[in-house]
Tab-separated table of C-alpha atoms in Angstrom:
chain	number	residue	atom	x	y	z
A	40	MET	CA	-32.363	-46.971	-3.880
A	41	HIS	CA	-29.564	-46.673	-6.426
A	42	GLU	CA	-30.349	-42.976	-6.897
A	43	VAL	CA	-30.355	-42.427	-3.112
A	44	ARG	CA	-26.945	-44.040	-2.761
A	45	ASN	CA	-25.573	-41.912	-5.586
A	46	GLY	CA	-27.022	-38.852	-3.981
A	47	LEU	CA	-25.475	-39.683	-0.616
A	48	LEU	CA	-22.141	-40.385	-2.284
A	49	LEU	CA	-22.252	-37.056	-4.097
A	50	LEU	CA	-23.155	-35.284	-0.860
A	51	PHE	CA	-20.179	-36.943	0.837
A	52	LEU	CA	-17.755	-36.124	-1.970
A	53	LEU	CA	-18.958	-32.568	-2.615
A	54	PRO	CA	-16.652	-30.886	-0.035
A	55	VAL	CA	-13.700	-32.840	-1.415
A	56	ILE	CA	-14.569	-31.884	-4.993
A	57	MET	CA	-15.023	-28.237	-4.046
A	58	ALA	CA	-11.723	-28.178	-2.121
A	59	ALA	CA	-9.884	-29.697	-5.068
A	60	ALA	CA	-11.471	-27.205	-7.461
A	61	GLN	CA	-10.532	-24.321	-5.183
A	62	GLN	CA	-6.957	-25.565	-4.915
A	63	LYS	CA	-6.686	-25.739	-8.696
A	64	LYS	CA	-8.307	-22.336	-9.042
A	65	SER	CA	-5.771	-20.819	-6.633
A	66	ASP	CA	-2.776	-22.404	-8.344
A	67	VAL	CA	0.152	-19.971	-8.217
A	68	LYS	CA	3.577	-20.610	-9.678
A	69	LYS	CA	6.525	-18.411	-8.766
A	70	ILE	CA	8.594	-17.635	-11.865
A	71	LYS	CA	11.480	-15.699	-10.329
A	72	ASP	CA	12.611	-12.844	-8.111
A	73	ILE	CA	14.150	-9.772	-9.710
A	74	VAL	CA	15.926	-6.613	-8.538
A	75	LEU	CA	14.396	-3.495	-10.065
A	76	TYR	CA	16.720	-0.953	-8.444
A	77	GLU	CA	19.674	-1.141	-6.056
A	78	ASP	CA	22.380	1.367	-5.210
A	79	ALA	CA	24.505	1.027	-2.092
A	80	ARG	CA	24.590	4.825	-1.688
A	81	PHE	CA	20.821	5.009	-1.197
A	82	TYR	CA	18.110	3.636	1.045
A	83	SER	CA	15.345	2.753	-1.458
A	84	SER	CA	11.910	1.820	-0.182
A	85	PHE	CA	8.098	2.030	-0.305
A	86	PRO	CA	7.362	1.394	-4.011
A	87	SER	CA	4.156	1.516	-6.034
A	88	ILE	CA	3.631	0.525	-9.657
A	89	ILE	CA	1.020	1.051	-12.378
A	90	ARG	CA	0.479	-0.105	-15.930
A	91	ARG	CA	-0.324	2.761	-18.267
A	92	PRO	CA	-2.882	2.485	-21.106
A	93	ASN	CA	-0.063	2.128	-23.668
A	94	GLY	CA	1.341	-0.888	-21.799
A	95	GLU	CA	4.258	0.952	-20.183
A	96	PHE	CA	4.965	0.267	-16.504
A	97	LEU	CA	5.700	3.167	-14.170
A	98	LEU	CA	7.389	2.430	-10.839
A	99	ALA	CA	7.699	5.051	-8.087
A	100	PHE	CA	9.552	4.791	-4.787
A	101	ARG	CA	11.136	6.843	-2.030
A	102	ARG	CA	14.933	7.244	-2.088
A	103	ALA	CA	17.141	8.737	0.617
A	104	PRO	CA	20.872	8.744	1.388
A	105	GLU	CA	22.231	5.627	3.049
A	106	ARG	CA	23.490	7.373	6.178
A	107	LYS	CA	25.933	4.604	7.082
A	108	ARG	CA	27.914	5.509	3.967
A	109	LEU	CA	28.347	8.977	5.458
A	110	GLY	CA	29.695	7.578	8.703
A	111	GLU	CA	26.456	8.009	10.601
A	112	LYS	CA	25.045	5.402	12.953
A	113	GLY	CA	22.238	4.309	10.677
A	114	THR	CA	19.386	5.170	8.326
A	115	ASN	CA	15.699	5.273	9.181
A	116	HIS	CA	12.400	6.058	7.520
A	117	VAL	CA	12.495	9.801	8.149
A	118	ASP	CA	15.101	11.884	6.340
A	119	PRO	CA	15.313	15.516	5.178
A	120	ASN	CA	16.815	14.339	1.879
A	121	SER	CA	14.220	11.730	0.975
A	122	TYR	CA	12.448	12.358	-2.333
A	123	LEU	CA	10.240	10.611	-4.867
A	124	VAL	CA	11.763	8.962	-7.937
A	125	MET	CA	10.373	6.828	-10.751
A	126	MET	CA	11.438	4.337	-13.416
A	127	ARG	CA	9.847	3.091	-16.626
A	128	SER	CA	9.732	-0.327	-18.270
A	129	THR	CA	8.114	-1.578	-21.451
A	130	ASP	CA	7.676	-5.136	-20.194
A	131	GLY	CA	7.995	-5.108	-16.376
A	132	PHE	CA	10.988	-7.440	-16.545
A	133	SER	CA	13.814	-5.071	-17.521
A	134	TRP	CA	14.385	-1.692	-15.883
A	135	PRO	CA	16.853	1.193	-16.328
A	136	ARG	CA	19.785	1.476	-13.960
A	137	GLN	CA	18.973	4.992	-12.759
A	138	PRO	CA	15.629	6.539	-11.789
A	139	GLU	CA	14.334	9.966	-12.762
A	140	LEU	CA	13.059	12.517	-10.287
A	141	LEU	CA	9.317	12.450	-9.705
A	142	TYR	CA	9.109	15.135	-7.003
A	143	ALA	CA	11.239	16.739	-4.291
A	144	TYR	CA	9.260	18.425	-1.526
A	145	PRO	CA	10.796	21.893	-1.054
A	146	PHE	CA	10.564	22.062	2.759
A	147	GLY	CA	11.710	18.588	3.821
A	148	GLY	CA	11.520	14.898	3.006
A	149	SER	CA	8.790	12.934	1.228
A	150	GLN	CA	7.471	9.438	1.830
A	151	ASP	CA	5.718	6.568	0.070
A	152	PRO	CA	4.605	7.661	-3.425
A	153	CYS	CA	1.311	5.841	-4.094
A	154	LEU	CA	0.350	5.809	-7.778
A	155	LEU	CA	-3.137	5.454	-9.256
A	156	GLN	CA	-3.757	5.073	-12.998
A	157	LEU	CA	-7.146	6.532	-13.901
A	158	ARG	CA	-9.285	5.377	-16.808
A	159	ASP	CA	-9.077	8.824	-18.439
A	160	GLY	CA	-5.302	8.405	-18.763
A	161	SER	CA	-4.286	10.749	-15.932
A	162	ILE	CA	-2.180	9.601	-12.981
A	163	LEU	CA	-2.443	10.524	-9.314
A	164	CYS	CA	0.376	10.214	-6.810
A	165	ALA	CA	-0.293	10.510	-3.076
A	166	SER	CA	2.544	11.168	-0.653
A	167	TYR	CA	3.237	12.916	2.656
A	168	SER	CA	6.107	14.943	4.043
A	169	TRP	CA	8.285	15.766	7.029
A	170	VAL	CA	9.802	19.135	7.908
A	171	PHE	CA	12.992	19.435	9.980
A	172	PRO	CA	12.981	22.726	11.922
A	173	ARG	CA	16.130	24.076	13.535
A	174	ALA	CA	16.542	24.080	17.286
A	175	ASP	CA	15.361	27.700	17.582
A	176	ALA	CA	12.120	27.113	15.642
A	177	ARG	CA	8.946	28.442	17.220
A	178	LEU	CA	7.002	25.287	16.361
A	179	LYS	CA	8.233	22.156	18.100
A	180	PRO	CA	7.510	18.607	16.924
A	181	PRO	CA	4.728	17.399	19.219
A	182	TYR	CA	4.834	13.707	18.277
A	183	PHE	CA	6.731	10.934	16.476
A	184	ALA	CA	9.572	11.465	18.938
A	185	HIS	CA	10.429	7.755	18.677
A	186	TYR	CA	12.255	8.556	15.439
A	187	THR	CA	14.820	10.439	17.592
A	188	LEU	CA	14.924	13.236	15.024
A	189	ASN	CA	13.702	16.785	15.200
A	190	ALA	CA	11.083	16.020	12.559
A	191	PHE	CA	7.718	17.702	12.247
A	192	PHE	CA	5.076	15.613	10.487
A	193	ASN	CA	3.554	17.750	7.736
A	194	GLY	CA	0.648	15.675	6.447
A	195	GLY	CA	-0.271	14.550	2.959
A	196	TYR	CA	-0.202	15.974	-0.550
A	197	LEU	CA	-1.218	14.889	-4.049
A	198	LEU	CA	0.423	15.193	-7.450
A	199	GLN	CA	-1.267	14.800	-10.836
A	200	SER	CA	0.124	14.003	-14.281
A	201	LEU	CA	-1.794	14.402	-17.526
A	202	ASN	CA	1.018	13.167	-19.791
A	203	GLY	CA	2.062	9.775	-18.491
A	204	GLY	CA	4.344	11.052	-15.747
A	205	GLN	CA	6.439	13.309	-17.972
A	206	THR	CA	5.450	16.297	-15.832
A	207	TRP	CA	3.566	16.614	-12.559
A	208	GLN	CA	1.185	19.267	-11.302
A	209	GLY	CA	0.860	20.146	-7.638
A	210	PRO	CA	1.359	19.553	-4.821
A	211	TYR	CA	-2.302	19.786	-3.847
A	212	GLU	CA	-3.290	19.509	-0.217
A	213	PRO	CA	-6.252	17.233	0.509
A	214	LEU	CA	-8.841	18.145	3.104
A	215	HIS	CA	-8.316	18.135	6.860
A	216	ILE	CA	-10.039	15.201	8.585
A	217	PRO	CA	-12.294	16.530	11.369
A	218	SER	CA	-10.926	14.257	14.112
A	219	GLU	CA	-7.305	15.193	13.370
A	220	GLN	CA	-5.910	17.144	16.326
A	221	HIS	CA	-2.660	18.414	14.844
A	222	ASN	CA	-1.336	21.169	12.647
A	223	ASP	CA	1.347	21.019	9.994
A	224	ALA	CA	4.770	22.643	10.254
A	225	PHE	CA	3.298	26.002	9.236
A	226	GLY	CA	0.561	25.975	11.864
A	227	ASN	CA	-2.257	25.024	9.478
A	228	PRO	CA	-4.682	22.124	10.043
A	229	LEU	CA	-2.892	18.903	9.088
A	230	PRO	CA	-3.997	17.636	5.638
A	231	ALA	CA	-5.102	14.014	5.225
A	232	PHE	CA	-2.386	11.430	4.579
A	233	ASN	CA	-1.953	7.724	3.934
A	234	ARG	CA	0.285	4.979	2.575
A	235	GLY	CA	-1.845	2.646	0.464
A	236	ALA	CA	-3.698	2.221	-2.795
A	237	MET	CA	-6.546	4.464	-3.862
A	238	TYR	CA	-9.212	2.969	-6.137
A	239	GLU	CA	-11.319	4.226	-9.045
A	240	GLY	CA	-14.835	2.847	-8.675
A	241	LYS	CA	-17.198	1.675	-11.374
A	242	ASN	CA	-19.036	4.993	-11.243
A	243	GLY	CA	-15.831	7.003	-11.727
A	244	GLN	CA	-15.589	8.092	-8.107
A	245	LEU	CA	-12.160	7.854	-6.464
A	246	TYR	CA	-11.926	6.192	-3.068
A	247	TRP	CA	-9.098	6.961	-0.662
A	248	VAL	CA	-8.799	5.732	2.908
A	249	ALA	CA	-6.718	8.289	4.769
A	250	ALA	CA	-5.572	8.475	8.375
A	251	SER	CA	-5.934	10.901	11.248
A	252	ILE	CA	-3.834	11.132	14.396
A	253	ASP	CA	-6.405	11.118	17.165
A	254	LYS	CA	-3.967	10.669	20.067
A	255	THR	CA	-0.239	11.064	20.556
A	256	LYS	CA	0.375	9.387	23.938
A	257	PRO	CA	-0.021	6.609	23.043
A	258	LEU	CA	-0.023	7.157	19.281
A	259	ILE	CA	-3.515	6.268	18.032
A	260	ASN	CA	-4.491	6.596	14.364
A	261	ALA	CA	-7.955	6.196	12.887
A	262	THR	CA	-8.837	5.729	9.211
A	263	HIS	CA	-11.492	7.475	7.144
A	264	LEU	CA	-12.978	7.218	3.663
A	265	LEU	CA	-12.552	10.206	1.367
A	266	ILE	CA	-14.292	10.398	-2.023
A	267	SER	CA	-13.432	12.488	-5.077
A	268	TYR	CA	-16.025	13.166	-7.772
A	269	ASP	CA	-13.629	15.100	-10.045
A	270	LYS	CA	-10.678	12.720	-10.595
A	271	GLY	CA	-8.828	13.774	-7.450
A	272	SER	CA	-8.960	17.564	-7.755
A	273	THR	CA	-11.109	17.858	-4.624
A	274	TRP	CA	-12.140	15.426	-1.908
A	275	LYS	CA	-15.158	15.063	0.362
A	276	TYR	CA	-15.269	13.347	3.732
A	277	ALA	CA	-17.475	10.234	3.698
A	278	ALA	CA	-17.190	8.201	6.916
A	279	PRO	CA	-14.862	6.691	9.522
A	280	VAL	CA	-13.520	3.300	8.416
A	281	ALA	CA	-11.798	1.978	11.548
A	282	ARG	CA	-11.545	3.758	14.872
A	283	ASN	CA	-10.863	2.623	18.427
A	284	ASP	CA	-9.657	4.422	21.538
A	285	SER	CA	-6.897	1.880	22.199
A	286	ILE	CA	-6.116	0.469	18.729
A	287	SER	CA	-4.156	2.310	16.048
A	288	PHE	CA	-5.165	1.782	12.420
A	289	SER	CA	-2.968	3.159	9.674
A	290	GLU	CA	-1.665	2.270	6.195
A	291	THR	CA	-4.712	1.164	4.204
A	292	SER	CA	-5.515	0.103	0.646
A	293	VAL	CA	-9.088	0.365	-0.595
A	294	TYR	CA	-10.880	-1.781	-3.179
A	295	GLU	CA	-14.364	-2.009	-4.723
A	296	THR	CA	-15.776	-5.498	-5.327
A	297	PRO	CA	-17.855	-6.445	-8.403
A	298	LYS	CA	-21.027	-6.223	-6.272
A	299	GLY	CA	-20.083	-2.723	-5.143
A	300	ASP	CA	-18.831	-3.324	-1.598
A	301	ILE	CA	-16.033	-0.981	-0.569
A	302	VAL	CA	-13.353	-3.006	1.196
A	303	ALA	CA	-10.408	-1.575	3.141
A	304	PHE	CA	-7.326	-3.645	3.991
A	305	ILE	CA	-5.809	-2.081	7.104
A	306	ARG	CA	-2.503	-2.193	8.951
A	307	THR	CA	-2.520	-2.279	12.711
A	308	GLU	CA	0.295	-2.805	15.202
A	309	PHE	CA	-2.081	-4.376	17.681
A	310	TYR	CA	-3.275	-7.989	17.987
A	311	ASP	CA	0.341	-9.098	17.449
A	312	ASP	CA	0.449	-7.483	13.981
A	313	GLN	CA	-2.915	-8.805	12.830
A	314	ALA	CA	-4.141	-7.635	9.442
A	315	CYS	CA	-7.613	-6.102	9.553
A	316	ILE	CA	-10.392	-5.599	7.039
A	317	ALA	CA	-13.297	-3.135	6.951
A	318	ARG	CA	-16.300	-3.418	4.648
A	319	SER	CA	-19.051	-1.041	3.561
A	320	VAL	CA	-22.190	-2.397	1.893
A	321	ASP	CA	-23.897	0.997	1.608
A	322	GLY	CA	-21.567	2.892	-0.704
A	323	GLY	CA	-19.162	4.089	1.967
A	324	LYS	CA	-21.656	5.523	4.455
A	325	THR	CA	-20.763	3.036	7.197
A	326	PHE	CA	-18.026	0.429	7.746
A	327	ARG	CA	-17.556	-2.606	9.957
A	328	TRP	CA	-14.016	-3.760	10.701
A	329	GLU	CA	-12.618	-7.058	12.008
A	330	LYS	CA	-9.410	-9.064	12.259
A	331	MET	CA	-8.440	-11.136	9.213
A	332	GLY	CA	-6.831	-13.954	11.181
A	333	PHE	CA	-3.246	-13.628	9.961
A	334	GLN	CA	-0.179	-11.415	10.385
A	335	GLY	CA	1.167	-9.002	7.794
A	336	HIS	CA	1.239	-5.377	6.661
A	337	PRO	CA	0.646	-3.239	4.764
A	338	LEU	CA	-1.722	-4.987	2.359
A	339	ASN	CA	-2.486	-4.342	-1.298
A	340	ALA	CA	-5.146	-5.807	-3.587
A	341	LEU	CA	-5.100	-6.508	-7.329
A	342	ARG	CA	-8.156	-7.660	-9.266
A	343	LEU	CA	-7.216	-10.611	-11.468
A	344	PRO	CA	-8.753	-11.215	-14.923
A	345	ASP	CA	-11.282	-13.707	-13.473
A	346	ASN	CA	-12.286	-11.225	-10.707
A	347	ARG	CA	-10.424	-13.027	-7.936
A	348	VAL	CA	-8.200	-10.758	-5.840
A	349	LEU	CA	-4.472	-11.137	-5.245
A	350	LEU	CA	-3.750	-9.775	-1.767
A	351	THR	CA	-0.052	-9.183	-1.026
A	352	TYR	CA	1.705	-8.062	2.144
A	353	GLY	CA	5.032	-7.914	3.942
A	354	TYR	CA	5.782	-10.464	6.657
A	355	ARG	CA	7.883	-8.870	9.398
A	356	HIS	CA	8.361	-11.969	11.520
A	357	GLN	CA	10.932	-14.696	11.095
A	358	PRO	CA	11.369	-15.873	8.428
A	359	PHE	CA	11.096	-12.307	7.084
A	360	GLY	CA	9.670	-11.892	3.602
A	361	ILE	CA	6.659	-11.314	1.348
A	362	ARG	CA	3.401	-13.282	1.362
A	363	ALA	CA	0.100	-13.361	-0.482
A	364	ARG	CA	-3.369	-14.877	-0.628
A	365	ILE	CA	-5.850	-15.211	-3.464
A	366	LEU	CA	-9.335	-14.182	-2.363
A	367	ASN	CA	-12.675	-14.695	-4.041
A	368	ALA	CA	-14.250	-11.848	-5.993
A	369	GLU	CA	-16.016	-10.380	-2.963
A	370	CYS	CA	-13.033	-10.803	-0.612
A	371	THR	CA	-15.008	-12.822	1.902
A	372	ASP	CA	-12.709	-15.854	2.286
A	373	TYR	CA	-9.664	-14.068	3.693
A	374	ALA	CA	-9.578	-16.245	6.825
A	375	THR	CA	-9.453	-19.537	4.898
A	376	ALA	CA	-7.602	-18.612	1.690
A	377	PRO	CA	-4.228	-20.418	1.686
A	378	GLU	CA	-1.187	-18.281	2.423
A	379	ILE	CA	1.430	-18.170	-0.358
A	380	ILE	CA	5.064	-17.490	0.572
A	381	LEU	CA	6.718	-15.374	-2.139
A	382	ARG	CA	9.938	-14.664	-0.210
A	383	ASP	CA	11.263	-15.955	3.119
A	384	ASP	CA	14.885	-14.858	2.717
A	385	GLY	CA	14.675	-11.325	4.097
A	386	GLY	CA	17.527	-10.138	6.298
A	387	SER	CA	15.437	-8.194	8.844
A	388	ARG	CA	11.916	-6.920	9.414
A	389	ASP	CA	12.724	-3.733	7.469
A	390	LEU	CA	11.058	-4.830	4.227
A	391	GLY	CA	7.685	-5.207	2.538
A	392	TYR	CA	5.230	-2.568	1.303
A	393	SER	CA	4.202	-4.729	-1.643
A	394	TRP	CA	2.332	-3.499	-4.708
A	395	PRO	CA	1.111	-5.902	-7.458
A	396	VAL	CA	0.485	-5.174	-11.144
A	397	GLN	CA	-0.752	-7.345	-14.017
A	398	LEU	CA	1.996	-8.076	-16.568
A	399	THR	CA	0.078	-10.352	-18.951
A	400	HIS	CA	-3.173	-12.287	-18.749
A	401	ASN	CA	-1.695	-14.833	-16.331
A	402	LYS	CA	1.460	-13.151	-15.026
A	403	VAL	CA	1.744	-10.657	-12.180
A	404	LEU	CA	4.675	-8.612	-10.876
A	405	VAL	CA	4.689	-7.896	-7.139
A	406	VAL	CA	7.114	-5.107	-6.206
A	407	TYR	CA	8.333	-4.313	-2.690
A	408	TYR	CA	11.430	-3.111	-0.867
A	409	PHE	CA	13.770	-5.727	0.492
A	410	ASN	CA	17.077	-6.460	2.175
A	411	LYS	CA	19.327	-9.514	2.276
A	412	GLN	CA	21.321	-10.148	5.460
A	413	ASP	CA	20.189	-6.731	6.728
A	414	GLY	CA	22.109	-5.111	3.874
A	415	ILE	CA	21.228	-2.628	1.150
A	416	ARG	CA	17.563	-1.636	1.062
A	417	HIS	CA	16.503	-2.022	-2.553
A	418	ILE	CA	13.445	-2.349	-4.770
A	419	ALA	CA	12.771	-5.963	-5.664
A	420	GLY	CA	9.975	-7.929	-7.275
A	421	THR	CA	8.519	-11.394	-7.684
A	422	ILE	CA	6.950	-12.564	-10.938
A	423	LEU	CA	4.038	-14.963	-10.522
A	424	GLU	CA	2.055	-17.095	-12.942
A	425	ILE	CA	-1.547	-17.457	-11.786
A	426	ASP	CA	-3.903	-19.962	-13.422
């Protein structure tokens, strides 16, 4: 009888014990917020960051003129003078005052440099570009008119560095996704594009979830898995990741779990800004997507030393800021993992695009672009201690 009572007591207490253990396991302490780069003359945004094999941190972001300083009405996310810049740090805490040029696209503006550090020491950078034709141009911009600029979307490109970012080779155009209906500014099939993290799998394959523009009125994007077997030199089409005739899926980060599932964290403007997730259990041949149950975009995933996953994202609802969740190793508890507020002091919804990197065994730097009181757009970061 005594053993039965003990057993019943243990059965009753087990959920409480497990909840307490999970809470302790997900313990996150915010150390501080830092500013990595700010210059009132420039609109700085869309960062990514990697840690190189020698311990150096490489930060890349998109910089464009702050048009208000030139007497113009305002600045937006499409600009003929936007280009890719980078900064280096030995510890992730201190950064130089001025960036160095990473790449300037010769025919227009560039967006969102997305870095990937490969195990062989090389670095990939994915971006995409806009071309601004004159009024008498033969080719007319067929979409993205809501930017109120005469901008022609030009699709994606890739850069590669074999010497730690000292020099870059490219640009290389990735393949054209079959469902993509549009051409680039030169009349060629639009190359694949995306904002989000690529991932190097256990087998050395590179995974990249890119987008296609399937419709323009209304604007409907779908996402697709591309795989490289030669460190990013060439890409092969694998499968659609998320597609729907009335839902637009876009900026996506991809991740491989310890068991080998390929997981995509997807931005969508639908469902009142619901984050979405897609999972493949067959090596990327098929995916199933669903809502994650919370708001935020875009999302980015970092594997922690104990195989848990730090998922970070911008929060473009009041109070504006940056948020995160810590998921289990297989990323299956996204709906119940507690939300962690990193920042809630943003000045407007024009912020986010977070990217985390491991600083030390238990410290992480999350970088993003930010504004205070709707002021200067700058590159900021939050340092976390994760037990």
